[in-house]
Coordinates of C-alpha atoms in Angstrom, one line a residue:
Chain Q
X205 CA -125.6 -69.6 -78.3
X206 CA -127.5 -69.5 -81.5
X207 CA -131.2 -69.8 -81.8
X208 CA -133.5 -69.8 -84.8
X209 CA -136.1 -67.8 -82.9
X210 CA -136.3 -64.2 -83.9
X211 CA -136.9 -61.4 -81.4
X212 CA -140.4 -60.1 -81.3
X213 CA -140.9 -56.4 -80.8
X214 CA -144.1 -54.9 -79.8
X215 CA -144.8 -51.6 -81.4
X216 CA -146.6 -49.5 -78.9
X217 CA -149.7 -51.7 -79.2
X218 CA -150.9 -55.1 -78.3
X219 CA -148.5 -58.0 -78.1
X220 CA -150.8 -59.9 -80.3
X221 CA -150.0 -57.5 -83.2
X222 CA -146.3 -57.8 -82.6
X223 CA -144.1 -57.6 -85.7
X224 CA -141.4 -60.2 -86.0
X225 CA -138.0 -58.9 -86.9
X226 CA -134.8 -60.8 -86.8
X227 CA -131.8 -59.1 -85.1
X228 CA -133.7 -56.0 -84.0
X229 CA -131.8 -53.6 -81.8
X230 CA -133.0 -53.6 -78.2
X231 CA -136.2 -51.6 -78.0
X232 CA -136.2 -48.4 -76.0
X233 CA -138.8 -47.9 -73.3
X234 CA -140.8 -44.7 -73.7
X235 CA -139.7 -43.7 -70.2
X236 CA -136.2 -45.2 -70.5
X237 CA -137.0 -47.7 -67.7
X238 CA -135.3 -51.1 -67.4
X239 CA -137.0 -54.2 -66.2
X240 CA -135.1 -55.4 -63.1
X241 CA -135.1 -59.2 -63.4
X242 CA -134.0 -61.3 -60.4
X243 CA -133.4 -65.0 -60.9
X244 CA -133.6 -67.3 -57.8
X245 CA -131.7 -70.3 -59.0
X246 CA -132.3 -73.6 -57.1
X247 CA -129.7 -75.6 -58.9
X248 CA -126.5 -76.9 -57.1
X249 CA -124.7 -77.2 -60.4
X250 CA -122.5 -74.7 -62.2
X251 CA -123.2 -74.5 -65.1
X252 CA -126.6 -76.0 -65.0
X253 CA -129.5 -77.0 -67.3
X254 CA -131.8 -74.8 -65.1
X255 CA -129.7 -71.7 -65.8
X256 CA -129.4 -72.8 -69.5
X257 CA -133.2 -72.6 -69.7
X258 CA -133.2 -69.3 -67.8
X259 CA -130.7 -67.9 -70.3
X260 CA -133.1 -68.8 -73.1
X261 CA -135.9 -67.0 -71.3
X262 CA -133.9 -63.9 -70.5
X263 CA -132.4 -63.9 -74.0
X264 CA -135.9 -63.8 -75.5
X265 CA -137.0 -61.1 -72.9
X266 CA -134.1 -58.9 -73.9
X267 CA -135.4 -58.8 -77.4
X268 CA -138.6 -57.3 -76.1
X269 CA -137.5 -54.7 -73.6
X270 CA -134.5 -53.4 -71.7
X271 CA -133.5 -55.9 -69.0
X272 CA -131.1 -55.8 -66.1
X273 CA -130.6 -59.3 -64.7
X274 CA -129.3 -60.4 -61.3
X275 CA -128.9 -64.0 -60.1
X276 CA -129.1 -65.5 -56.7
X277 CA -127.7 -69.1 -56.3
X278 CA -129.3 -70.5 -53.2
X279 CA -126.7 -73.2 -53.0
X280 CA -123.9 -70.6 -52.8
X281 CA -125.3 -68.5 -50.0
X282 CA -123.4 -70.4 -47.4
X283 CA -123.7 -71.4 -43.8
X284 CA -125.2 -68.1 -42.6
X285 CA -128.1 -68.8 -44.9
X286 CA -128.5 -72.5 -44.3
X287 CA -128.2 -72.0 -40.5
X288 CA -130.8 -69.3 -40.3
X289 CA -134.0 -70.4 -38.6
X290 CA -135.9 -67.1 -39.2
X291 CA -135.5 -63.8 -41.0
X292 CA -134.2 -62.1 -37.9
X293 CA -131.1 -64.4 -38.0
X294 CA -130.1 -62.6 -41.2
X295 CA -128.7 -59.1 -40.6
X296 CA -126.7 -56.6 -42.7
X297 CA -123.9 -57.0 -40.1
X298 CA -123.6 -60.7 -39.7
X299 CA -124.7 -62.0 -43.1
X300 CA -124.6 -59.1 -45.5
X301 CA -124.7 -61.2 -48.7
X302 CA -127.7 -63.1 -47.6
X303 CA -129.5 -60.0 -46.5
X304 CA -128.7 -58.4 -49.9
X305 CA -129.9 -61.4 -51.8
X306 CA -133.3 -61.4 -49.9
X307 CA -133.7 -57.7 -50.5
X308 CA -132.9 -58.1 -54.2
X309 CA -135.6 -60.7 -54.6
X310 CA -138.1 -58.7 -52.6
X311 CA -137.5 -55.6 -54.8
X312 CA -137.4 -57.2 -58.2
X313 CA -139.7 -56.1 -61.0
X314 CA -139.9 -59.6 -62.3
X315 CA -138.8 -62.6 -60.1
X316 CA -137.8 -65.7 -62.0
X317 CA -138.1 -68.8 -59.8
X318 CA -135.9 -71.4 -61.5
X319 CA -135.3 -74.8 -60.1
X320 CA -134.5 -78.4 -61.0
X321 CA -137.1 -80.9 -59.9
X322 CA -135.6 -83.0 -57.2
X323 CA -137.6 -85.9 -55.8
X324 CA -140.9 -84.6 -57.1
X325 CA -140.5 -80.9 -56.0
X326 CA -138.1 -78.1 -55.6
X327 CA -135.0 -78.7 -53.5
X328 CA -135.0 -77.8 -49.8
X329 CA -132.6 -74.9 -50.1
X330 CA -134.8 -73.3 -52.7
X331 CA -137.7 -73.5 -50.3
X332 CA -135.5 -72.3 -47.4
X333 CA -134.8 -69.1 -49.4
X334 CA -138.5 -68.4 -49.7
X335 CA -139.1 -69.3 -46.1
X336 CA -136.9 -66.4 -45.2
X337 CA -138.3 -63.9 -47.8
X338 CA -140.7 -61.4 -46.2
X339 CA -144.2 -62.8 -46.1
X340 CA -145.8 -59.8 -47.9
X341 CA -142.9 -58.7 -50.1
X342 CA -144.0 -60.8 -53.1
X343 CA -147.6 -59.9 -53.1
X344 CA -148.7 -58.7 -56.5
X345 CA -145.2 -59.2 -57.8
X346 CA -144.7 -60.7 -61.2
X347 CA -143.2 -64.2 -60.9
X348 CA -142.2 -66.4 -63.7
X349 CA -141.8 -70.2 -63.1
X350 CA -139.0 -72.2 -64.7
X351 CA -138.1 -75.8 -64.0
X352 CA -136.0 -78.6 -65.4
X353 CA -136.2 -82.3 -64.8
X354 CA -134.8 -85.7 -65.9
X355 CA -137.8 -86.3 -68.1
X356 CA -141.1 -84.8 -69.0
X357 CA -142.7 -86.8 -66.3
X358 CA -141.7 -84.0 -63.9
X359 CA -143.4 -81.2 -65.9
X360 CA -146.3 -80.8 -63.5
X361 CA -144.0 -79.9 -60.6
X362 CA -144.3 -76.4 -62.1
X363 CA -148.1 -76.3 -61.4
X364 CA -148.3 -78.7 -58.4
X365 CA -145.3 -77.6 -56.4
X366 CA -144.1 -74.1 -57.6
X367 CA -147.3 -72.4 -58.4
X368 CA -149.0 -73.1 -55.0
X369 CA -145.9 -71.6 -53.2
X370 CA -146.4 -68.3 -55.0
X371 CA -150.1 -68.5 -54.6
X372 CA -149.4 -68.3 -50.9
X373 CA -147.3 -65.2 -51.4
X374 CA -150.3 -63.7 -53.5
X375 CA -147.8 -63.1 -56.3
X376 CA -149.0 -62.4 -59.9
X377 CA -147.6 -65.6 -61.4
X378 CA -147.2 -65.6 -65.2
X379 CA -149.7 -68.1 -66.6
X380 CA -147.3 -69.9 -69.0
X381 CA -144.4 -71.6 -67.1
X382 CA -141.4 -73.1 -68.8
X383 CA -140.1 -76.6 -68.4
X384 CA -137.3 -78.5 -70.3
X385 CA -136.0 -82.0 -69.7
X386 CA -132.6 -83.5 -70.0
X387 CA -133.1 -84.5 -73.6
X388 CA -133.7 -80.9 -74.7
X389 CA -130.1 -79.9 -73.8
X390 CA -126.7 -80.5 -75.3
X391 CA -124.8 -80.1 -72.0
X392 CA -126.4 -77.1 -70.5
X393 CA -127.3 -75.4 -73.8
X394 CA -131.0 -75.6 -74.6
X395 CA -131.5 -77.0 -78.2
X396 CA -135.2 -77.9 -78.5
X397 CA -136.8 -75.3 -80.7
X398 CA -140.3 -76.2 -79.3
X399 CA -139.2 -75.0 -75.9
X400 CA -138.0 -71.7 -77.5
X401 CA -141.4 -71.4 -79.2
X402 CA -143.2 -71.8 -75.9
X403 CA -140.9 -69.1 -74.3
X404 CA -141.7 -66.7 -77.1
X405 CA -145.4 -67.3 -76.6
X406 CA -145.4 -67.2 -72.8
X407 CA -143.5 -63.9 -72.7
X408 CA -145.5 -62.2 -75.4
X409 CA -148.6 -62.8 -73.3
X410 CA -147.3 -60.6 -70.5
X411 CA -144.9 -58.2 -72.3
X412 CA -147.2 -55.2 -71.9
X413 CA -147.5 -55.8 -68.2
X414 CA -143.7 -56.2 -67.9
X415 CA -143.3 -52.8 -69.5
X416 CA -145.6 -51.1 -67.0
X417 CA -143.7 -52.7 -64.1
X418 CA -140.2 -51.7 -65.3
X419 CA -138.7 -49.5 -62.6
X420 CA -135.0 -49.6 -63.2
X421 CA -133.0 -46.8 -64.7
X422 CA -131.2 -47.6 -67.9
X423 CA -127.6 -46.7 -67.9
Chain Z
X241 CA -131.4 -94.8 -102.0
X242 CA -131.9 -98.5 -101.8
X243 CA -133.3 -99.7 -98.5
X244 CA -130.8 -101.6 -96.4
X245 CA -131.5 -104.3 -93.9
X246 CA -129.0 -105.7 -91.4
X247 CA -128.4 -107.2 -88.0
X248 CA -126.4 -106.3 -84.9
X249 CA -125.2 -108.0 -81.8
X250 CA -123.5 -107.1 -78.5
X251 CA -122.0 -110.6 -78.2
X252 CA -123.9 -111.6 -75.0
X253 CA -122.3 -114.0 -72.5
X254 CA -125.5 -114.8 -70.6
X255 CA -126.5 -118.0 -68.9
X256 CA -129.1 -119.8 -70.9
X257 CA -132.1 -120.0 -68.6
X258 CA -133.1 -123.3 -70.3
X259 CA -129.8 -125.2 -69.9
X260 CA -127.9 -123.2 -67.3
X261 CA -125.0 -123.1 -69.8
X262 CA -122.9 -120.0 -70.3
X263 CA -121.2 -119.8 -73.7
X264 CA -117.4 -119.5 -73.3
X265 CA -116.0 -116.2 -74.6
X266 CA -114.0 -118.2 -77.2
X267 CA -117.2 -119.8 -78.4
X268 CA -119.0 -116.5 -78.5
X269 CA -116.5 -114.6 -80.6
X270 CA -116.5 -117.4 -83.1
X271 CA -120.3 -117.4 -83.1
X272 CA -120.3 -113.7 -83.7
X273 CA -118.2 -114.1 -86.9
X274 CA -120.4 -117.0 -88.0
X275 CA -123.4 -114.6 -87.7
X276 CA -121.7 -112.1 -89.9
X277 CA -120.9 -114.8 -92.5
X278 CA -124.4 -116.1 -92.6
X279 CA -125.8 -112.5 -92.8
X280 CA -123.5 -111.9 -95.8
X281 CA -124.5 -115.2 -97.4
X282 CA -128.2 -114.5 -97.3
X283 CA -127.7 -111.0 -98.8
X284 CA -128.2 -108.7 -95.8
X285 CA -126.6 -105.3 -96.1
X286 CA -125.1 -104.5 -92.7
X287 CA -123.6 -106.3 -89.7
X288 CA -123.0 -104.4 -86.5
X289 CA -121.2 -105.1 -83.2
X290 CA -121.9 -102.9 -80.1
X291 CA -119.3 -101.8 -77.6
X292 CA -119.7 -102.8 -73.9
X293 CA -117.1 -103.1 -71.2
X294 CA -118.5 -105.9 -68.9
X295 CA -118.0 -109.6 -68.6
X296 CA -121.5 -110.4 -69.7
X297 CA -120.6 -109.2 -73.2
X298 CA -117.8 -110.3 -75.4
X299 CA -118.0 -107.1 -77.5
X300 CA -115.6 -104.7 -75.8
X301 CA -113.5 -104.3 -79.0
X302 CA -116.0 -104.2 -81.9
X303 CA -113.3 -103.1 -84.4
X304 CA -111.4 -106.4 -83.9
X305 CA -114.5 -108.5 -84.3
X306 CA -115.4 -106.5 -87.4
X307 CA -111.9 -107.0 -88.8
X308 CA -112.3 -110.8 -88.3
X309 CA -115.7 -110.6 -90.0
X310 CA -114.2 -108.7 -92.9
X311 CA -112.1 -111.7 -93.8
X312 CA -115.0 -114.1 -93.8
X313 CA -117.5 -111.9 -95.8
X314 CA -117.7 -110.5 -99.3
X315 CA -120.4 -107.9 -99.6
X316 CA -121.9 -107.0 -96.3
X317 CA -121.1 -103.6 -94.7
X318 CA -119.5 -103.7 -91.3
X319 CA -120.3 -101.2 -88.6
X320 CA -119.9 -100.5 -85.0
X321 CA -123.2 -100.3 -83.2
X322 CA -122.2 -98.2 -81.5
X323 CA -118.7 -96.9 -80.8
X324 CA -118.8 -95.1 -77.5
X325 CA -116.9 -92.2 -78.9
X326 CA -117.1 -90.0 -75.8
X327 CA -114.6 -92.3 -74.0
X328 CA -112.5 -93.2 -77.1
X329 CA -109.6 -91.7 -78.8
X330 CA -110.9 -90.5 -82.2
X331 CA -107.5 -91.1 -83.8
X332 CA -107.4 -94.7 -82.7
X333 CA -111.0 -95.2 -83.8
X334 CA -110.2 -93.8 -87.2
X335 CA -107.0 -95.9 -87.6
X336 CA -108.9 -99.1 -86.7
X337 CA -111.9 -98.5 -88.9
X338 CA -109.7 -97.3 -91.8
X339 CA -107.9 -100.7 -91.4
X340 CA -111.2 -102.6 -91.5
X341 CA -112.0 -100.5 -94.6
X342 CA -108.8 -101.8 -96.3
X343 CA -109.4 -105.4 -95.1
X344 CA -113.0 -105.3 -96.4
X345 CA -112.3 -103.3 -99.6
X346 CA -114.4 -100.3 -98.4
X347 CA -117.1 -101.8 -96.3
X348 CA -116.4 -100.2 -92.9
X349 CA -118.8 -97.8 -91.2
X350 CA -118.9 -96.1 -87.7
X351 CA -121.9 -95.4 -85.6
X352 CA -120.7 -92.9 -83.0
X353 CA -122.8 -92.8 -79.9
X354 CA -122.7 -91.1 -76.5
X355 CA -123.3 -94.4 -74.9
X356 CA -126.2 -95.7 -72.9
X357 CA -123.8 -97.7 -70.7
X358 CA -121.4 -95.7 -68.6
X359 CA -118.7 -98.3 -67.7
X360 CA -116.3 -97.1 -70.3
X361 CA -116.0 -93.6 -68.7
X362 CA -114.1 -94.5 -65.5
X363 CA -112.3 -97.3 -67.3
X364 CA -110.6 -94.9 -69.7
X365 CA -110.3 -92.0 -67.2
X366 CA -113.1 -89.8 -68.4
X367 CA -115.5 -87.9 -66.2
X368 CA -119.2 -88.5 -66.7
X369 CA -119.8 -84.8 -66.0
X370 CA -118.2 -84.0 -69.3
X371 CA -120.6 -86.5 -71.1
X372 CA -122.0 -84.0 -73.6
X373 CA -118.9 -81.9 -74.1
X374 CA -116.7 -85.0 -74.7
X375 CA -119.0 -86.3 -77.4
X376 CA -119.2 -83.0 -79.2
X377 CA -115.4 -82.5 -79.2
X378 CA -114.5 -86.1 -80.1
X379 CA -117.1 -86.2 -82.9
X380 CA -115.7 -82.9 -84.3
X381 CA -112.2 -84.4 -84.3
X382 CA -113.3 -87.7 -85.9
X383 CA -115.0 -85.8 -88.7
X384 CA -112.0 -83.6 -89.3
X385 CA -109.7 -86.7 -89.4
X386 CA -111.9 -88.2 -92.0
X387 CA -112.1 -85.1 -94.1
X388 CA -108.4 -84.0 -94.2
X389 CA -104.8 -85.2 -93.7
X390 CA -102.5 -83.9 -92.4
X391 CA -104.6 -82.3 -89.6
X392 CA -104.1 -79.3 -87.3
X393 CA -106.7 -79.3 -84.5
X394 CA -107.2 -78.0 -81.0
X395 CA -109.6 -79.1 -78.3
X396 CA -110.2 -79.2 -74.6
X397 CA -109.7 -82.9 -73.8
X398 CA -106.3 -83.6 -75.5
X399 CA -103.1 -82.0 -76.6
X400 CA -103.4 -80.0 -79.9
X401 CA -102.5 -81.7 -83.2
X402 CA -100.1 -79.9 -85.5
X403 CA -99.9 -81.2 -89.0
X404 CA -100.6 -84.6 -87.7
X405 CA -100.3 -87.4 -90.3
X406 CA -103.1 -89.9 -89.5
X407 CA -103.0 -93.1 -91.5
X408 CA -104.2 -95.3 -93.1
X409 CA -106.8 -93.4 -95.1
X410 CA -110.1 -94.9 -96.2
X411 CA -110.1 -97.5 -98.9
X412 CA -112.4 -95.5 -101.1
X413 CA -113.5 -91.9 -100.8
X414 CA -114.6 -91.9 -97.2
X415 CA -116.0 -94.0 -94.3
X416 CA -119.6 -93.3 -93.4
X417 CA -120.0 -91.9 -89.9
X418 CA -123.4 -92.1 -88.4
X419 CA -124.6 -90.7 -85.0
X420 CA -126.5 -93.0 -82.7
X421 CA -129.5 -91.2 -81.2
X422 CA -131.7 -92.6 -78.4
X423 CA -134.5 -90.1 -79.0
X424 CA -133.5 -87.0 -77.2
X425 CA -134.5 -83.9 -79.2
X426 CA -131.2 -82.2 -78.6
X427 CA -129.2 -85.1 -80.0
X428 CA -131.4 -85.1 -83.1
X429 CA -131.0 -81.3 -83.5
X430 CA -127.2 -81.4 -83.2
X431 CA -126.9 -84.4 -85.5
X432 CA -129.1 -82.6 -88.1
X433 CA -127.0 -79.5 -87.9
X434 CA -123.9 -81.5 -88.6
X435 CA -125.6 -83.1 -91.6
X436 CA -124.7 -86.6 -90.4
X437 CA -126.8 -89.7 -91.0
X438 CA -128.8 -90.6 -87.8
X439 CA -129.2 -94.1 -86.4
X440 CA -132.2 -94.2 -84.1
X441 CA -132.3 -96.7 -81.3
X442 CA -135.7 -97.9 -80.2
X443 CA -136.0 -100.1 -77.2
X444 CA -139.7 -100.4 -76.2
X445 CA -142.7 -98.3 -76.8
X446 CA -144.8 -97.2 -79.8
X447 CA -143.0 -97.4 -83.2
X448 CA -144.0 -93.8 -83.7
X449 CA -142.1 -92.6 -80.7
X450 CA -139.3 -91.1 -82.8
X451 CA -141.6 -89.0 -84.9
X452 CA -140.6 -85.8 -83.3
X453 CA -137.0 -86.7 -83.2
X454 CA -137.0 -87.3 -87.0
X455 CA -138.9 -84.1 -87.6
X456 CA -136.5 -82.0 -85.5
X457 CA -133.5 -83.7 -87.2
X458 CA -134.7 -82.8 -90.7
X459 CA -135.7 -79.3 -89.6
X460 CA -132.3 -78.7 -88.1
X461 CA -130.5 -80.1 -91.1
X462 CA -132.5 -78.0 -93.5
X463 CA -131.9 -74.8 -91.5
X464 CA -128.2 -75.4 -91.5
X465 CA -128.3 -75.7 -95.3
X466 CA -128.0 -79.5 -95.7
X467 CA -130.2 -81.4 -98.1
X468 CA -132.5 -82.9 -95.4
X469 CA -134.2 -85.3 -97.8
X470 CA -130.8 -86.9 -98.8
X471 CA -129.7 -87.6 -95.3
X472 CA -130.0 -91.3 -94.4
X473 CA -131.9 -92.4 -91.3
X474 CA -131.7 -95.9 -89.7
X475 CA -133.8 -97.6 -87.1
X476 CA -132.1 -100.0 -84.7
X477 CA -134.6 -102.1 -82.9
X478 CA -134.7 -105.5 -81.1
X479 CA -136.5 -108.3 -82.9
X480 CA -136.7 -111.9 -84.1
X481 CA -138.0 -113.4 -87.3
X482 CA -139.7 -116.8 -86.5
X483 CA -141.4 -119.5 -88.5
X484 CA -144.7 -118.2 -87.2
X485 CA -145.9 -115.2 -85.1
X486 CA -146.2 -117.4 -82.1
X487 CA -142.9 -119.2 -82.5
X488 CA -141.0 -115.9 -82.9
X489 CA -142.4 -114.6 -79.6
X490 CA -141.9 -117.8 -77.8
X491 CA -138.3 -118.0 -78.8
X492 CA -137.4 -114.3 -78.3
X493 CA -139.3 -113.6 -75.1
X494 CA -137.4 -115.5 -72.4
X495 CA -134.0 -114.2 -73.6
X496 CA -135.1 -110.7 -74.1
X497 CA -136.7 -110.6 -70.7
X498 CA -133.4 -111.9 -69.2
X499 CA -131.6 -109.1 -71.1
X500 CA -133.9 -106.5 -69.8
X501 CA -133.4 -107.8 -66.3
X502 CA -129.7 -107.6 -66.6
X503 CA -129.4 -104.3 -68.4
X504 CA -132.5 -102.1 -68.0
X505 CA -132.5 -100.9 -64.5
X506 CA -135.4 -99.3 -62.8
X507 CA -135.5 -98.6 -59.0
X508 CA -131.9 -99.8 -58.9
X509 CA -132.8 -103.2 -60.1
X510 CA -133.4 -105.1 -63.3
X511 CA -136.7 -104.5 -64.9
X512 CA -138.8 -107.6 -65.2
X513 CA -140.7 -107.7 -68.5
X514 CA -143.8 -109.9 -68.1
X515 CA -145.0 -111.9 -71.0
X516 CA -148.2 -109.9 -71.4
X517 CA -146.2 -106.7 -71.5
X518 CA -143.8 -108.2 -74.1
X519 CA -146.8 -109.3 -76.2
X520 CA -148.1 -105.7 -76.1
X521 CA -144.6 -104.5 -77.1
X522 CA -144.8 -106.9 -80.1
X523 CA -148.2 -105.7 -81.3
X524 CA -148.5 -103.9 -84.7
X525 CA -148.2 -100.4 -83.2
X526 CA -145.2 -101.2 -81.0
X527 CA -141.5 -101.0 -81.9
X528 CA -140.2 -104.6 -81.5
X529 CA -139.5 -106.2 -84.8
X530 CA -140.7 -109.6 -83.8
X531 CA -142.9 -112.1 -85.6
X532 CA -143.3 -114.1 -88.7
X533 CA -141.5 -113.0 -91.9
X534 CA -144.7 -111.3 -93.1
X535 CA -145.2 -109.5 -89.7
X536 CA -141.6 -108.2 -89.8
X537 CA -142.1 -107.1 -93.4
X538 CA -145.2 -105.1 -92.4
X539 CA -143.6 -103.5 -89.5
X540 CA -140.5 -102.5 -91.5
X541 CA -142.7 -100.9 -94.1
X542 CA -144.6 -99.1 -91.4
X543 CA -141.3 -97.8 -90.0
X544 CA -140.3 -96.7 -93.5
X545 CA -143.5 -94.9 -94.1
X546 CA -143.4 -93.1 -90.8
X547 CA -139.8 -91.9 -90.8
X548 CA -138.7 -92.1 -94.4
X549 CA -136.1 -94.6 -93.4
X550 CA -133.2 -95.9 -95.5
X551 CA -132.0 -98.6 -93.2
X552 CA -133.2 -100.9 -90.5
X553 CA -130.9 -102.9 -88.2
X554 CA -132.4 -105.7 -86.2
X555 CA -130.8 -106.6 -82.9
X556 CA -131.2 -110.3 -82.5
X557 CA -130.3 -112.4 -79.5
X558 CA -130.3 -109.9 -76.7
X559 CA -130.2 -111.8 -73.4
X560 CA -128.1 -114.6 -74.8
X561 CA -130.1 -116.5 -77.4
X562 CA -128.4 -119.8 -78.4
X563 CA -126.7 -119.7 -81.8
X564 CA -129.0 -122.1 -83.6
X565 CA -132.1 -119.9 -83.1
X566 CA -130.1 -116.8 -83.7
X567 CA -128.9 -118.0 -87.1
X568 CA -132.4 -119.1 -88.0
X569 CA -133.6 -115.5 -87.6
X570 CA -130.7 -114.1 -89.7
X571 CA -131.6 -116.6 -92.5
X572 CA -135.3 -115.7 -92.5
X573 CA -134.5 -112.0 -92.4
X574 CA -132.2 -112.3 -95.4
X575 CA -134.2 -114.6 -97.5
X576 CA -137.8 -113.9 -96.6
X577 CA -138.0 -110.4 -95.3
X578 CA -135.3 -108.3 -97.0
X579 CA -136.2 -109.0 -100.6
X580 CA -139.9 -108.1 -100.1
X581 CA -139.1 -104.9 -98.1
X582 CA -136.5 -103.7 -100.7
X583 CA -139.0 -104.3 -103.5
X584 CA -141.9 -102.6 -101.8
X585 CA -139.8 -99.6 -100.8
X586 CA -138.4 -99.3 -104.4
X587 CA -142.0 -99.4 -105.7
X588 CA -143.1 -96.7 -103.2
X589 CA -140.2 -94.5 -104.2
X590 CA -140.9 -94.9 -107.9
X591 CA -144.5 -93.9 -107.2
X592 CA -143.3 -90.8 -105.3
X593 CA -141.0 -89.9 -108.1

């Protein structure tokens, strides 16, 4: 995937004073830490426009600091997940994959909540995942909101459906959320440069905070 | 570039609400060729036929209608509007249009589109899930066929070509291939990157609605190293040229509303366009090219100013307008609208230079 957007690298100072440099090597963290990013993907499709937009977000993020990304596809977690009524139904013995997925999300440095907008909101399975997540595990956690929809008429689902969900968890939700509609994609590849511009801006806002939260070890 | 003005049709086979009569398919194909001939006689620049695979349209094989039109016309350029390339065989498309090019002494053009109607996909054994990928690959193949022969090529949706000899070749240097774009930013960007001319379709809404599309198209073209200013852009919009503003609206409205009911679905049903809504869509700031000759001239010049257009194609008769009224609009467009628009655009360009 080619983009015309250059990576922005902060040089030990404010994000606002970031120097723009094309094709810069991945910046090293002072403490060598990596940001552990976990994507909770609410799309049933493989590949999907939702993950196409996430790829653009994570691609931009990788130009700013070392990133280690994991992905949870809620539609692929299976009957042990869909049949669970409460968290206690999920155990390391009976449903190890689901247990691992929930823990991964609970322990992320940055959680990306990414979903298509279905019928005015996120799909039920996406909500079901967060119904099983520990009630206090996401408090003060950095959460980034990403959504795709058939048209721009669905943009506000970000703020009217997704944001209140993470307000309940008392998460630290990134102020700028990202939305792209069907016309911004060729297949599942995001083409619209304006969306790239918004991603660049939204991530630059919080890059310093992301650095301080990075807790992974770089290989 | 001189400003080009033309017409296009889908060859509707719709019941006339006024008389209850449905034109026979035989009558409709002949009327379509008659429209092309009149357009040529009154000095219009382009005649287009769209591709639809349903019994309420006679135009499922635009290439054949255009070939017939080639034999009855002298000067007018003949284009598909559009060829649903995603569900077509690019080799066959090339062979047919190259043949039209020979029949017409170099007047053939292709507007390749992804298709806003989806009937052709199951009909020809294609999966709608491959919508974007199909178009990309088939457009790539069509452009390569145009640019070289013999051709060695490989893709996902067909067997590879090894030194394939694809004939006939164009009558002149080449056959223009445009890409039909409905306004999605991604289509505009990918068309710009390829450096292909862009045919913008505008159905309803403000005539400025493609501003961003055009901007993105030119940006993408420039970034890829094409001369963005030299790339042609066309607007394809519905309209009618009447004897007066009122007469134009009165003639166009009932048929257009019928066409919207049959083709433009919302909530799973046809979308009824009320007369007040239609009148708003005909106002100076809206996209429909309907009105008196002077009104259509003004609107075309506004379009030109807004997008830096090189071409406008008026879709007349959507919803099954009878031939008499259809021909009257073609005649006015050629004799009363086109000369003034061409002159004004030339004067503008001279001023700019």
